[in-house]
Amino acid sequence: MEFGAGILHILVLLSLFCLNTSAAPILNKTMNMSYQLAVELNRSASALLDLYLSAQGYPFSNDNAKLHVCRVEVKCLPRGQLANMENNEMLRRIHTGVKQFDLHLKNVEVQQKNMNSLKKEMHDELKNTRTQLISLQSNLRLILDIRGYHVPEELECSPEHISIPNNLFEQKQQGCAILREFKWYMKQVLKSFHHLLRNAYGKAAVNS
C-alpha cells in the first residue's frame, strides 16, 4: 500500500514537472510579447494626448494652459503606484488597470464623435491603442493562469459609472484628463514589465 502511494506521489511530481517545463517557453514568450505591447502603448499614449489636445482648440492646444485645464477629477481611473509589489499582484493590478482604461478610451472616442471632431488620425490611433490594450489583457490573463493566479473578471468601476458630461468644455477636460492619466499609467506599466523581465532573466542566469 505504501509502495503504491509512493509511486503515485512520484507520478504526480513528474506530471507537475512536465507541465512546468512545457509552460515555461509559453510564459517567457508571452511575457516578452507583453513587454513589446507595453512599449507600443507607451508610445500610443503620448501620441493620443498630443492628437487630442491639438484637436480641441484653445486653451487645450496652448502649451501654457493645457496643464491647468486638464486637471479635473475623473471617476474610475486606475490609481496608485505599481512599483514595490509582489510580481503576481502587480500583473493582476495591470490587467485590471488596462481593462479600465479601455472603457475610458471608448468614452473618449464616443465624445469626439459626438463633437464631430474625431479626425482620422486620432480615430486610427484610438482604434490601434484599444486593440493593443485588449491584446495585453489577454496576455496577462494567460501569464497569470500559467502561474496559477486567479484573474477577477469584475472591475472596481463598472461601465455605467463612467459617464460623459453634458457640458462641451467639461467633456474636453475629461478627455484630456483621461489621456494624461493614461500616459502616466503606461509609463508605470512599461517600468513594471522591464522590472519583471530583468528579474526573470537574472534568475535564469543564476540558475544556468
CSV table of C-alpha atoms in Angstrom, one decimal:
chain,number,residue,atom,x,y,z
A,1,MET,CA,0.0,0.0,0.0
A,2,GLU,CA,2.8,2.4,0.9
A,3,PHE,CA,4.7,1.4,-2.2
A,4,GLY,CA,1.7,2.2,-4.4
A,5,ALA,CA,1.2,5.6,-2.6
A,6,GLY,CA,4.9,6.3,-3.2
A,7,ILE,CA,4.6,5.5,-6.9
A,8,LEU,CA,1.5,7.7,-7.2
A,9,HIS,CA,3.4,10.6,-5.5
A,10,ILE,CA,6.3,10.3,-7.9
A,11,LEU,CA,3.9,10.3,-10.9
A,12,VAL,CA,2.2,13.4,-9.7
A,13,LEU,CA,5.6,15.1,-9.2
A,14,LEU,CA,6.7,14.1,-12.7
A,15,SER,CA,3.5,15.4,-14.3
A,16,LEU,CA,3.9,18.7,-12.5
A,17,PHE,CA,7.5,18.9,-13.7
A,18,CYS,CA,6.4,18.2,-17.3
A,19,LEU,CA,3.6,20.8,-17.0
A,20,ASN,CA,6.0,23.5,-15.7
A,21,THR,CA,8.6,22.6,-18.3
A,22,SER,CA,6.2,22.9,-21.2
A,23,ALA,CA,4.6,26.0,-19.8
A,24,ALA,CA,7.9,27.9,-19.3
A,25,PRO,CA,8.5,28.7,-23.0
A,26,ILE,CA,4.9,29.9,-23.4
A,27,LEU,CA,5.3,32.0,-20.3
A,28,ASN,CA,8.6,33.6,-21.5
A,29,LYS,CA,7.2,34.2,-25.0
A,30,THR,CA,4.0,35.8,-23.6
A,31,MET,CA,6.0,38.0,-21.1
A,32,ASN,CA,8.2,39.3,-24.0
A,33,MET,CA,5.1,40.0,-26.1
A,34,SER,CA,3.5,41.8,-23.3
A,35,TYR,CA,6.6,43.9,-22.8
A,36,GLN,CA,6.6,44.9,-26.5
A,37,LEU,CA,2.9,45.8,-26.2
A,38,ALA,CA,3.7,48.0,-23.2
A,39,VAL,CA,6.4,49.7,-25.3
A,40,GLU,CA,3.9,50.4,-28.1
A,41,LEU,CA,1.2,51.5,-25.7
A,42,ASN,CA,3.6,53.9,-24.0
A,43,ARG,CA,4.2,55.5,-27.5
A,44,SER,CA,0.5,55.4,-28.3
A,45,ALA,CA,-0.5,57.1,-25.0
A,46,SER,CA,1.8,60.1,-25.8
A,47,ALA,CA,0.6,60.3,-29.4
A,48,LEU,CA,-3.0,60.2,-28.4
A,49,LEU,CA,-2.7,63.0,-25.9
A,50,ASP,CA,-0.9,65.2,-28.4
A,51,LEU,CA,-3.5,64.5,-31.1
A,52,TYR,CA,-6.4,65.1,-28.7
A,53,LEU,CA,-5.1,68.4,-27.4
A,54,SER,CA,-4.4,69.7,-30.9
A,55,ALA,CA,-8.0,68.9,-32.0
A,56,GLN,CA,-9.7,70.7,-29.1
A,57,GLY,CA,-8.7,74.3,-29.8
A,58,TYR,CA,-7.8,76.9,-27.3
A,59,PRO,CA,-6.9,76.6,-24.4
A,60,PHE,CA,-6.2,72.9,-24.8
A,61,SER,CA,-3.9,73.5,-27.7
A,62,ASN,CA,-1.9,76.1,-25.7
A,63,ASP,CA,1.2,74.7,-24.0
A,64,ASN,CA,1.0,77.1,-21.1
A,65,ALA,CA,-2.7,76.5,-20.3
A,66,LYS,CA,-3.3,72.8,-21.1
A,67,LEU,CA,-1.8,71.5,-17.8
A,68,HIS,CA,-4.3,73.6,-15.8
A,69,VAL,CA,-7.5,73.0,-17.7
A,70,CYS,CA,-6.9,69.2,-17.8
A,71,ARG,CA,-6.7,68.9,-14.0
A,72,VAL,CA,-10.2,67.6,-13.3
A,73,GLU,CA,-11.4,64.6,-11.3
A,74,VAL,CA,-12.4,61.6,-13.3
A,75,LYS,CA,-14.1,58.6,-11.7
A,76,CYS,CA,-12.7,55.1,-12.0
A,77,LEU,CA,-9.2,55.9,-13.2
A,78,PRO,CA,-6.6,53.4,-12.1
A,79,ARG,CA,-4.7,54.9,-9.2
A,80,GLY,CA,-1.6,54.1,-7.2
A,81,GLN,CA,2.0,53.0,-7.9
A,82,LEU,CA,2.8,49.6,-9.5
A,83,ALA,CA,6.3,49.5,-8.0
A,84,ASN,CA,7.3,47.5,-4.9
A,85,MET,CA,4.5,45.0,-5.4
A,86,GLU,CA,4.7,41.2,-5.5
A,87,ASN,CA,5.0,40.1,-9.1
A,88,ASN,CA,1.7,38.3,-9.5
A,89,GLU,CA,-0.2,41.1,-7.7
A,90,MET,CA,1.5,43.6,-10.0
A,91,LEU,CA,0.4,41.7,-13.1
A,92,ARG,CA,-3.1,41.4,-11.7
A,93,ARG,CA,-3.3,45.1,-11.0
A,94,ILE,CA,-2.0,45.9,-14.5
A,95,HIS,CA,-4.7,43.6,-16.0
A,96,THR,CA,-7.4,45.5,-14.1
A,97,GLY,CA,-5.9,48.9,-15.0
A,98,VAL,CA,-5.7,48.4,-18.7
A,99,LYS,CA,-9.2,46.9,-18.8
A,100,GLN,CA,-10.5,50.0,-17.0
A,101,PHE,CA,-8.6,52.4,-19.3
A,102,ASP,CA,-10.1,50.6,-22.4
A,103,LEU,CA,-13.6,51.7,-21.2
A,104,HIS,CA,-12.3,55.3,-20.7
A,105,LEU,CA,-10.8,55.4,-24.2
A,106,LYS,CA,-14.1,54.1,-25.6
A,107,ASN,CA,-15.8,57.1,-24.0
A,108,VAL,CA,-13.2,59.5,-25.4
A,109,GLU,CA,-14.0,58.0,-28.9
A,110,VAL,CA,-17.7,58.5,-28.4
A,111,GLN,CA,-17.2,62.0,-27.1
A,112,GLN,CA,-15.1,63.0,-30.1
A,113,LYS,CA,-17.7,61.5,-32.5
A,114,ASN,CA,-20.5,63.5,-30.8
A,115,MET,CA,-18.5,66.7,-31.2
A,116,ASN,CA,-17.7,65.8,-34.9
A,117,SER,CA,-14.0,66.3,-34.1
A,118,LEU,CA,-12.8,62.8,-34.4
A,119,LYS,CA,-10.1,63.1,-37.1
A,120,LYS,CA,-9.0,60.1,-39.0
A,121,GLU,CA,-5.5,60.1,-37.5
A,122,MET,CA,-6.9,60.2,-33.9
A,123,HIS,CA,-9.6,57.6,-34.8
A,124,ASP,CA,-6.9,55.2,-36.1
A,125,GLU,CA,-4.7,55.8,-33.1
A,126,LEU,CA,-7.6,55.2,-30.7
A,127,LYS,CA,-8.6,52.0,-32.5
A,128,ASN,CA,-5.0,50.7,-32.6
A,129,THR,CA,-4.5,51.6,-28.9
A,130,ARG,CA,-7.7,49.8,-27.8
A,131,THR,CA,-6.6,46.7,-29.8
A,132,GLN,CA,-3.3,46.7,-28.1
A,133,LEU,CA,-5.0,47.0,-24.7
A,134,ILE,CA,-7.2,44.0,-25.4
A,135,SER,CA,-4.1,42.0,-26.5
A,136,LEU,CA,-2.3,43.0,-23.3
A,137,GLN,CA,-5.3,41.9,-21.2
A,138,SER,CA,-5.3,38.5,-23.0
A,139,ASN,CA,-1.6,38.1,-22.4
A,140,LEU,CA,-1.8,39.0,-18.8
A,141,ARG,CA,-4.6,36.5,-18.2
A,142,LEU,CA,-2.6,33.8,-19.8
A,143,ILE,CA,0.5,34.6,-17.7
A,144,LEU,CA,-1.5,34.6,-14.5
A,145,ASP,CA,-3.3,31.4,-15.4
A,146,ILE,CA,0.1,29.6,-16.0
A,147,ARG,CA,1.3,30.9,-12.7
A,148,GLY,CA,-1.9,29.6,-11.1
A,149,TYR,CA,-3.1,33.1,-10.0
A,150,HIS,CA,-6.8,34.0,-10.4
A,151,VAL,CA,-7.8,37.0,-12.5
A,152,PRO,CA,-11.1,38.5,-11.5
A,153,GLU,CA,-13.4,39.4,-14.3
A,154,GLU,CA,-15.2,42.2,-12.4
A,155,LEU,CA,-13.9,45.8,-12.3
A,156,GLU,CA,-13.9,48.2,-9.4
A,157,CYS,CA,-15.9,50.6,-11.5
A,158,SER,CA,-18.5,49.2,-13.9
A,159,PRO,CA,-19.1,50.9,-17.3
A,160,GLU,CA,-22.3,52.6,-16.1
A,161,HIS,CA,-20.2,54.6,-13.6
A,162,ILE,CA,-18.1,56.2,-16.4
A,163,SER,CA,-20.3,58.9,-17.8
A,164,ILE,CA,-19.7,61.7,-20.3
A,165,PRO,CA,-20.5,65.2,-19.1
A,166,ASN,CA,-23.2,67.2,-20.9
A,167,ASN,CA,-21.1,70.4,-20.9
A,168,LEU,CA,-18.8,70.6,-24.0
A,169,PHE,CA,-15.9,72.2,-22.2
A,170,GLU,CA,-16.1,69.7,-19.4
A,171,GLN,CA,-16.1,66.9,-22.0
A,172,LYS,CA,-12.9,68.2,-23.3
A,173,GLN,CA,-11.5,68.5,-19.8
A,174,GLN,CA,-12.4,64.9,-19.0
A,175,GLY,CA,-11.0,63.6,-22.3
A,176,CYS,CA,-7.7,65.4,-21.6
A,177,ALA,CA,-7.5,64.2,-18.0
A,178,ILE,CA,-8.1,60.6,-19.1
A,179,LEU,CA,-5.4,60.7,-21.7
A,180,ARG,CA,-2.9,62.4,-19.3
A,181,GLU,CA,-3.5,59.7,-16.7
A,182,PHE,CA,-3.3,57.0,-19.4
A,183,LYS,CA,0.1,58.4,-20.5
A,184,TRP,CA,1.3,58.4,-16.9
A,185,TYR,CA,-0.1,54.9,-16.3
A,186,MET,CA,1.6,53.3,-19.3
A,187,LYS,CA,4.9,54.7,-18.2
A,188,GLN,CA,4.4,52.8,-14.9
A,189,VAL,CA,3.4,49.6,-16.8
A,190,LEU,CA,6.4,49.8,-19.0
A,191,LYS,CA,8.7,50.2,-16.0
A,192,SER,CA,6.9,47.2,-14.3
A,193,PHE,CA,7.5,44.9,-17.3
A,194,HIS,CA,11.1,46.0,-17.5
A,195,HIS,CA,11.5,45.1,-13.9
A,196,LEU,CA,9.7,41.7,-14.3
A,197,LEU,CA,11.9,40.7,-17.3
A,198,ARG,CA,15.1,41.8,-15.7
A,199,ASN,CA,14.3,39.7,-12.6
A,200,ALA,CA,13.3,36.7,-14.8
A,201,TYR,CA,16.4,36.8,-16.9
A,202,GLY,CA,18.6,37.5,-13.9
A,203,LYS,CA,17.2,34.4,-12.1
A,204,ALA,CA,17.7,32.3,-15.3
A,205,ALA,CA,21.3,33.4,-15.5
A,206,VAL,CA,21.9,32.4,-11.8
A,207,ASN,CA,20.2,29.0,-12.3
A,208,SER,CA,22.0,28.2,-15.6
